[in-house]
Amino acid sequence: MRRFLFTYTLAVLPWLACAAPAKADTAGFSSHVQPLSSGEDVYRHVCQSCHMPDARGAMGAGAQFPALAGNPKLQSGAYPVYVILNGFGGMPWFAGVLDDTQIANVVNYVRTHFGNHYTDAVTPADVAAQHPAVIPQEE
């Protein structure tokens, strides 16, 4: 029996090595990731995992994620732009991850939803003006 298995294995190995892998059917899939263009899209895919779907924040496991719902700090559009670009506390920065339009859109979304009624819109130009300064390195 051992001899049979050994012979069978030797006979099958070359065939397995030459067999082409099966191709997956990808007809229904796009090769591009859909951009997050609306503020709601950005919030749902980037922000809500920490700030929660209702924007009421969360606390636990040694971390605190502040509520954005009814948050008076959002009165100035410059504040959330700064926090998104530079990070704050445990929040990472998103400069270079989200573009200026995405940041403006999510700030405007948060400032006009979840019990917030701040209607003075932030523009991509407002976001661009707050980008961290790049310090040139000496050569």
C-alpha positions as protocol buffer text, in pm:
chain_id: "A"
residue {
  index: 1
  type: MET
  ca { x: 0 y: 0 z: 0 }
}
residue {
  index: 2
  type: ARG
  ca { x: 284 y: 240 z: 83 }
}
residue {
  index: 3
  type: ARG
  ca { x: 446 y: 167 z: -250 }
}
residue {
  index: 4
  type: PHE
  ca { x: 116 y: 241 z: -427 }
}
residue {
  index: 5
  type: LEU
  ca { x: 79 y: 580 z: -252 }
}
residue {
  index: 6
  type: PHE
  ca { x: 437 y: 670 z: -329 }
}
residue {
  index: 7
  type: THR
  ca { x: 398 y: 579 z: -696 }
}
residue {
  index: 8
  type: TYR
  ca { x: 62 y: 760 z: -715 }
}
residue {
  index: 9
  type: THR
  ca { x: 214 y: 1073 z: -560 }
}
residue {
  index: 10
  type: LEU
  ca { x: 503 y: 1068 z: -806 }
}
residue {
  index: 11
  type: ALA
  ca { x: 261 y: 1032 z: -1095 }
}
residue {
  index: 12
  type: VAL
  ca { x: 32 y: 1316 z: -980 }
}
residue {
  index: 13
  type: LEU
  ca { x: 289 y: 1579 z: -869 }
}
residue {
  index: 14
  type: PRO
  ca { x: 403 y: 1680 z: -1219 }
}
residue {
  index: 15
  type: TRP
  ca { x: 42 y: 1718 z: -1327 }
}
residue {
  index: 16
  type: LEU
  ca { x: -37 y: 1939 z: -1024 }
}
residue {
  index: 17
  type: ALA
  ca { x: 269 y: 2152 z: -1088 }
}
residue {
  index: 18
  type: CYS
  ca { x: 165 y: 2217 z: -1448 }
}
residue {
  index: 19
  type: ALA
  ca { x: -206 y: 2266 z: -1390 }
}
residue {
  index: 20
  type: ALA
  ca { x: -312 y: 2624 z: -1453 }
}
residue {
  index: 21
  type: PRO
  ca { x: -494 y: 2791 z: -1168 }
}
residue {
  index: 22
  type: ALA
  ca { x: -862 y: 2851 z: -1230 }
}
residue {
  index: 23
  type: LYS
  ca { x: -954 y: 3207 z: -1321 }
}
residue {
  index: 24
  type: ALA
  ca { x: -1204 y: 3382 z: -1102 }
}
residue {
  index: 25
  type: ASP
  ca { x: -1510 y: 3526 z: -1269 }
}
residue {
  index: 26
  type: THR
  ca { x: -1465 y: 3902 z: -1223 }
}
residue {
  index: 27
  type: ALA
  ca { x: -1727 y: 4020 z: -1472 }
}
residue {
  index: 28
  type: GLY
  ca { x: -1939 y: 4182 z: -1200 }
}
residue {
  index: 29
  type: PHE
  ca { x: -1654 y: 4361 z: -1024 }
}
residue {
  index: 30
  type: SER
  ca { x: -1506 y: 4701 z: -1094 }
}
residue {
  index: 31
  type: SER
  ca { x: -1131 y: 4739 z: -1093 }
}
residue {
  index: 32
  type: HIS
  ca { x: -1165 y: 5085 z: -939 }
}
residue {
  index: 33
  type: VAL
  ca { x: -1257 y: 5181 z: -586 }
}
residue {
  index: 34
  type: GLN
  ca { x: -1553 y: 5415 z: -585 }
}
residue {
  index: 35
  type: PRO
  ca { x: -1448 y: 5756 z: -452 }
}
residue {
  index: 36
  type: LEU
  ca { x: -1604 y: 5888 z: -135 }
}
residue {
  index: 37
  type: SER
  ca { x: -1744 y: 6211 z: -268 }
}
residue {
  index: 38
  type: SER
  ca { x: -2031 y: 6316 z: -46 }
}
residue {
  index: 39
  type: GLY
  ca { x: -1987 y: 6416 z: 315 }
}
residue {
  index: 40
  type: GLU
  ca { x: -2224 y: 6139 z: 416 }
}
residue {
  index: 41
  type: ASP
  ca { x: -2011 y: 5880 z: 229 }
}
residue {
  index: 42
  type: VAL
  ca { x: -1693 y: 6001 z: 400 }
}
residue {
  index: 43
  type: TYR
  ca { x: -1863 y: 6001 z: 740 }
}
residue {
  index: 44
  type: ARG
  ca { x: -2002 y: 5650 z: 697 }
}
residue {
  index: 45
  type: HIS
  ca { x: -1680 y: 5498 z: 568 }
}
residue {
  index: 46
  type: VAL
  ca { x: -1421 y: 5688 z: 768 }
}
residue {
  index: 47
  type: CYS
  ca { x: -1568 y: 5859 z: 1074 }
}
residue {
  index: 48
  type: GLN
  ca { x: -1859 y: 5655 z: 1206 }
}
residue {
  index: 49
  type: SER
  ca { x: -1648 y: 5361 z: 1321 }
}
residue {
  index: 50
  type: CYS
  ca { x: -1525 y: 5579 z: 1608 }
}
residue {
  index: 51
  type: HIS
  ca { x: -1787 y: 5854 z: 1639 }
}
residue {
  index: 52
  type: MET
  ca { x: -2074 y: 5604 z: 1588 }
}
residue {
  index: 53
  type: PRO
  ca { x: -2354 y: 5609 z: 1328 }
}
residue {
  index: 54
  type: ASP
  ca { x: -2555 y: 5857 z: 1536 }
}
residue {
  index: 55
  type: ALA
  ca { x: -2244 y: 6073 z: 1598 }
}
residue {
  index: 56
  type: ARG
  ca { x: -2291 y: 6046 z: 1976 }
}
residue {
  index: 57
  type: GLY
  ca { x: -1936 y: 5921 z: 2027 }
}
residue {
  index: 58
  type: ALA
  ca { x: -1825 y: 5631 z: 2241 }
}
residue {
  index: 59
  type: MET
  ca { x: -1623 y: 5548 z: 2548 }
}
residue {
  index: 60
  type: GLY
  ca { x: -1457 y: 5226 z: 2647 }
}
residue {
  index: 61
  type: ALA
  ca { x: -1141 y: 5017 z: 2643 }
}
residue {
  index: 62
  type: GLY
  ca { x: -939 y: 5317 z: 2756 }
}
residue {
  index: 63
  type: ALA
  ca { x: -1049 y: 5536 z: 2467 }
}
residue {
  index: 64
  type: GLN
  ca { x: -1297 y: 5816 z: 2432 }
}
residue {
  index: 65
  type: PHE
  ca { x: -1441 y: 5923 z: 2098 }
}
residue {
  index: 66
  type: PRO
  ca { x: -1614 y: 6259 z: 2133 }
}
residue {
  index: 67
  type: ALA
  ca { x: -1971 y: 6316 z: 2027 }
}
residue {
  index: 68
  type: LEU
  ca { x: -2018 y: 6524 z: 1716 }
}
residue {
  index: 69
  type: ALA
  ca { x: -2394 y: 6541 z: 1766 }
}
residue {
  index: 70
  type: GLY
  ca { x: -2495 y: 6873 z: 1917 }
}
residue {
  index: 71
  type: ASN
  ca { x: -2131 y: 6970 z: 1959 }
}
residue {
  index: 72
  type: PRO
  ca { x: -2081 y: 7347 z: 2009 }
}
residue {
  index: 73
  type: LYS
  ca { x: -1715 y: 7318 z: 1904 }
}
residue {
  index: 74
  type: LEU
  ca { x: -1841 y: 7271 z: 1548 }
}
residue {
  index: 75
  type: GLN
  ca { x: -1975 y: 7628 z: 1542 }
}
residue {
  index: 76
  type: SER
  ca { x: -1654 y: 7737 z: 1373 }
}
residue {
  index: 77
  type: GLY
  ca { x: -1592 y: 7539 z: 1056 }
}
residue {
  index: 78
  type: ALA
  ca { x: -1218 y: 7594 z: 1101 }
}
residue {
  index: 79
  type: TYR
  ca { x: -1208 y: 7375 z: 1413 }
}
residue {
  index: 80
  type: PRO
  ca { x: -1320 y: 7043 z: 1258 }
}
residue {
  index: 81
  type: VAL
  ca { x: -1105 y: 7113 z: 951 }
}
residue {
  index: 82
  type: TYR
  ca { x: -801 y: 7156 z: 1177 }
}
residue {
  index: 83
  type: VAL
  ca { x: -877 y: 6837 z: 1370 }
}
residue {
  index: 84
  type: ILE
  ca { x: -929 y: 6631 z: 1053 }
}
residue {
  index: 85
  type: LEU
  ca { x: -610 y: 6761 z: 893 }
}
residue {
  index: 86
  type: ASN
  ca { x: -385 y: 6740 z: 1199 }
}
residue {
  index: 87
  type: GLY
  ca { x: -547 y: 6489 z: 1431 }
}
residue {
  index: 88
  type: PHE
  ca { x: -617 y: 6556 z: 1795 }
}
residue {
  index: 89
  type: GLY
  ca { x: -578 y: 6339 z: 2102 }
}
residue {
  index: 90
  type: GLY
  ca { x: -629 y: 5982 z: 1983 }
}
residue {
  index: 91
  type: MET
  ca { x: -767 y: 6084 z: 1644 }
}
residue {
  index: 92
  type: PRO
  ca { x: -523 y: 6037 z: 1356 }
}
residue {
  index: 93
  type: TRP
  ca { x: -463 y: 6307 z: 1097 }
}
residue {
  index: 94
  type: PHE
  ca { x: -622 y: 6270 z: 756 }
}
residue {
  index: 95
  type: ALA
  ca { x: -411 y: 6523 z: 563 }
}
residue {
  index: 96
  type: GLY
  ca { x: -293 y: 6336 z: 256 }
}
residue {
  index: 97
  type: VAL
  ca { x: -557 y: 6066 z: 307 }
}
residue {
  index: 98
  type: LEU
  ca { x: -867 y: 6271 z: 232 }
}
residue {
  index: 99
  type: ASP
  ca { x: -854 y: 6546 z: -27 }
}
residue {
  index: 100
  type: ASP
  ca { x: -970 y: 6902 z: 41 }
}
residue {
  index: 101
  type: THR
  ca { x: -1312 y: 6846 z: -118 }
}
residue {
  index: 102
  type: GLN
  ca { x: -1376 y: 6532 z: 90 }
}
residue {
  index: 103
  type: ILE
  ca { x: -1277 y: 6713 z: 408 }
}
residue {
  index: 104
  type: ALA
  ca { x: -1498 y: 7013 z: 326 }
}
residue {
  index: 105
  type: ASN
  ca { x: -1788 y: 6781 z: 242 }
}
residue {
  index: 106
  type: VAL
  ca { x: -1763 y: 6578 z: 564 }
}
residue {
  index: 107
  type: VAL
  ca { x: -1726 y: 6891 z: 778 }
}
residue {
  index: 108
  type: ASN
  ca { x: -2034 y: 7042 z: 614 }
}
residue {
  index: 109
  type: TYR
  ca { x: -2224 y: 6715 z: 660 }
}
residue {
  index: 110
  type: VAL
  ca { x: -2143 y: 6688 z: 1030 }
}
residue {
  index: 111
  type: ARG
  ca { x: -2214 y: 7059 z: 1089 }
}
residue {
  index: 112
  type: THR
  ca { x: -2563 y: 7028 z: 934 }
}
residue {
  index: 113
  type: HIS
  ca { x: -2667 y: 6686 z: 1072 }
}
residue {
  index: 114
  type: PHE
  ca { x: -2690 y: 6512 z: 1410 }
}
residue {
  index: 115
  type: GLY
  ca { x: -2861 y: 6808 z: 1575 }
}
residue {
  index: 116
  type: ASN
  ca { x: -2607 y: 7059 z: 1443 }
}
residue {
  index: 117
  type: HIS
  ca { x: -2742 y: 7355 z: 1245 }
}
residue {
  index: 118
  type: TYR
  ca { x: -2431 y: 7543 z: 1131 }
}
residue {
  index: 119
  type: THR
  ca { x: -2506 y: 7637 z: 772 }
}
residue {
  index: 120
  type: ASP
  ca { x: -2202 y: 7849 z: 683 }
}
residue {
  index: 121
  type: ALA
  ca { x: -2032 y: 7606 z: 447 }
}
residue {
  index: 122
  type: VAL
  ca { x: -1664 y: 7520 z: 448 }
}
residue {
  index: 123
  type: THR
  ca { x: -1503 y: 7520 z: 102 }
}
residue {
  index: 124
  type: PRO
  ca { x: -1208 y: 7319 z: -30 }
}
residue {
  index: 125
  type: ALA
  ca { x: -1017 y: 7650 z: -39 }
}
residue {
  index: 126
  type: ASP
  ca { x: -1080 y: 7691 z: 336 }
}
residue {
  index: 127
  type: VAL
  ca { x: -934 y: 7345 z: 388 }
}
residue {
  index: 128
  type: ALA
  ca { x: -633 y: 7416 z: 165 }
}
residue {
  index: 129
  type: ALA
  ca { x: -556 y: 7729 z: 368 }
}
residue {
  index: 130
  type: GLN
  ca { x: -520 y: 7516 z: 683 }
}
residue {
  index: 131
  type: HIS
  ca { x: -284 y: 7250 z: 550 }
}
residue {
  index: 132
  type: PRO
  ca { x: 17 y: 7201 z: 776 }
}
residue {
  index: 133
  type: ALA
  ca { x: 317 y: 7400 z: 660 }
}
residue {
  index: 134
  type: VAL
  ca { x: 594 y: 7194 z: 504 }
}
residue {
  index: 135
  type: ILE
  ca { x: 932 y: 7289 z: 646 }
}
residue {
  index: 136
  type: PRO
  ca { x: 1204 y: 7268 z: 381 }
}
residue {
  index: 137
  type: GLN
  ca { x: 1493 y: 7044 z: 482 }
}
residue {
  index: 138
  type: GLU
  ca { x: 1850 y: 7165 z: 457 }
}
residue {
  index: 139
  type: GLU
  ca { x: 2073 y: 6988 z: 210 }
}
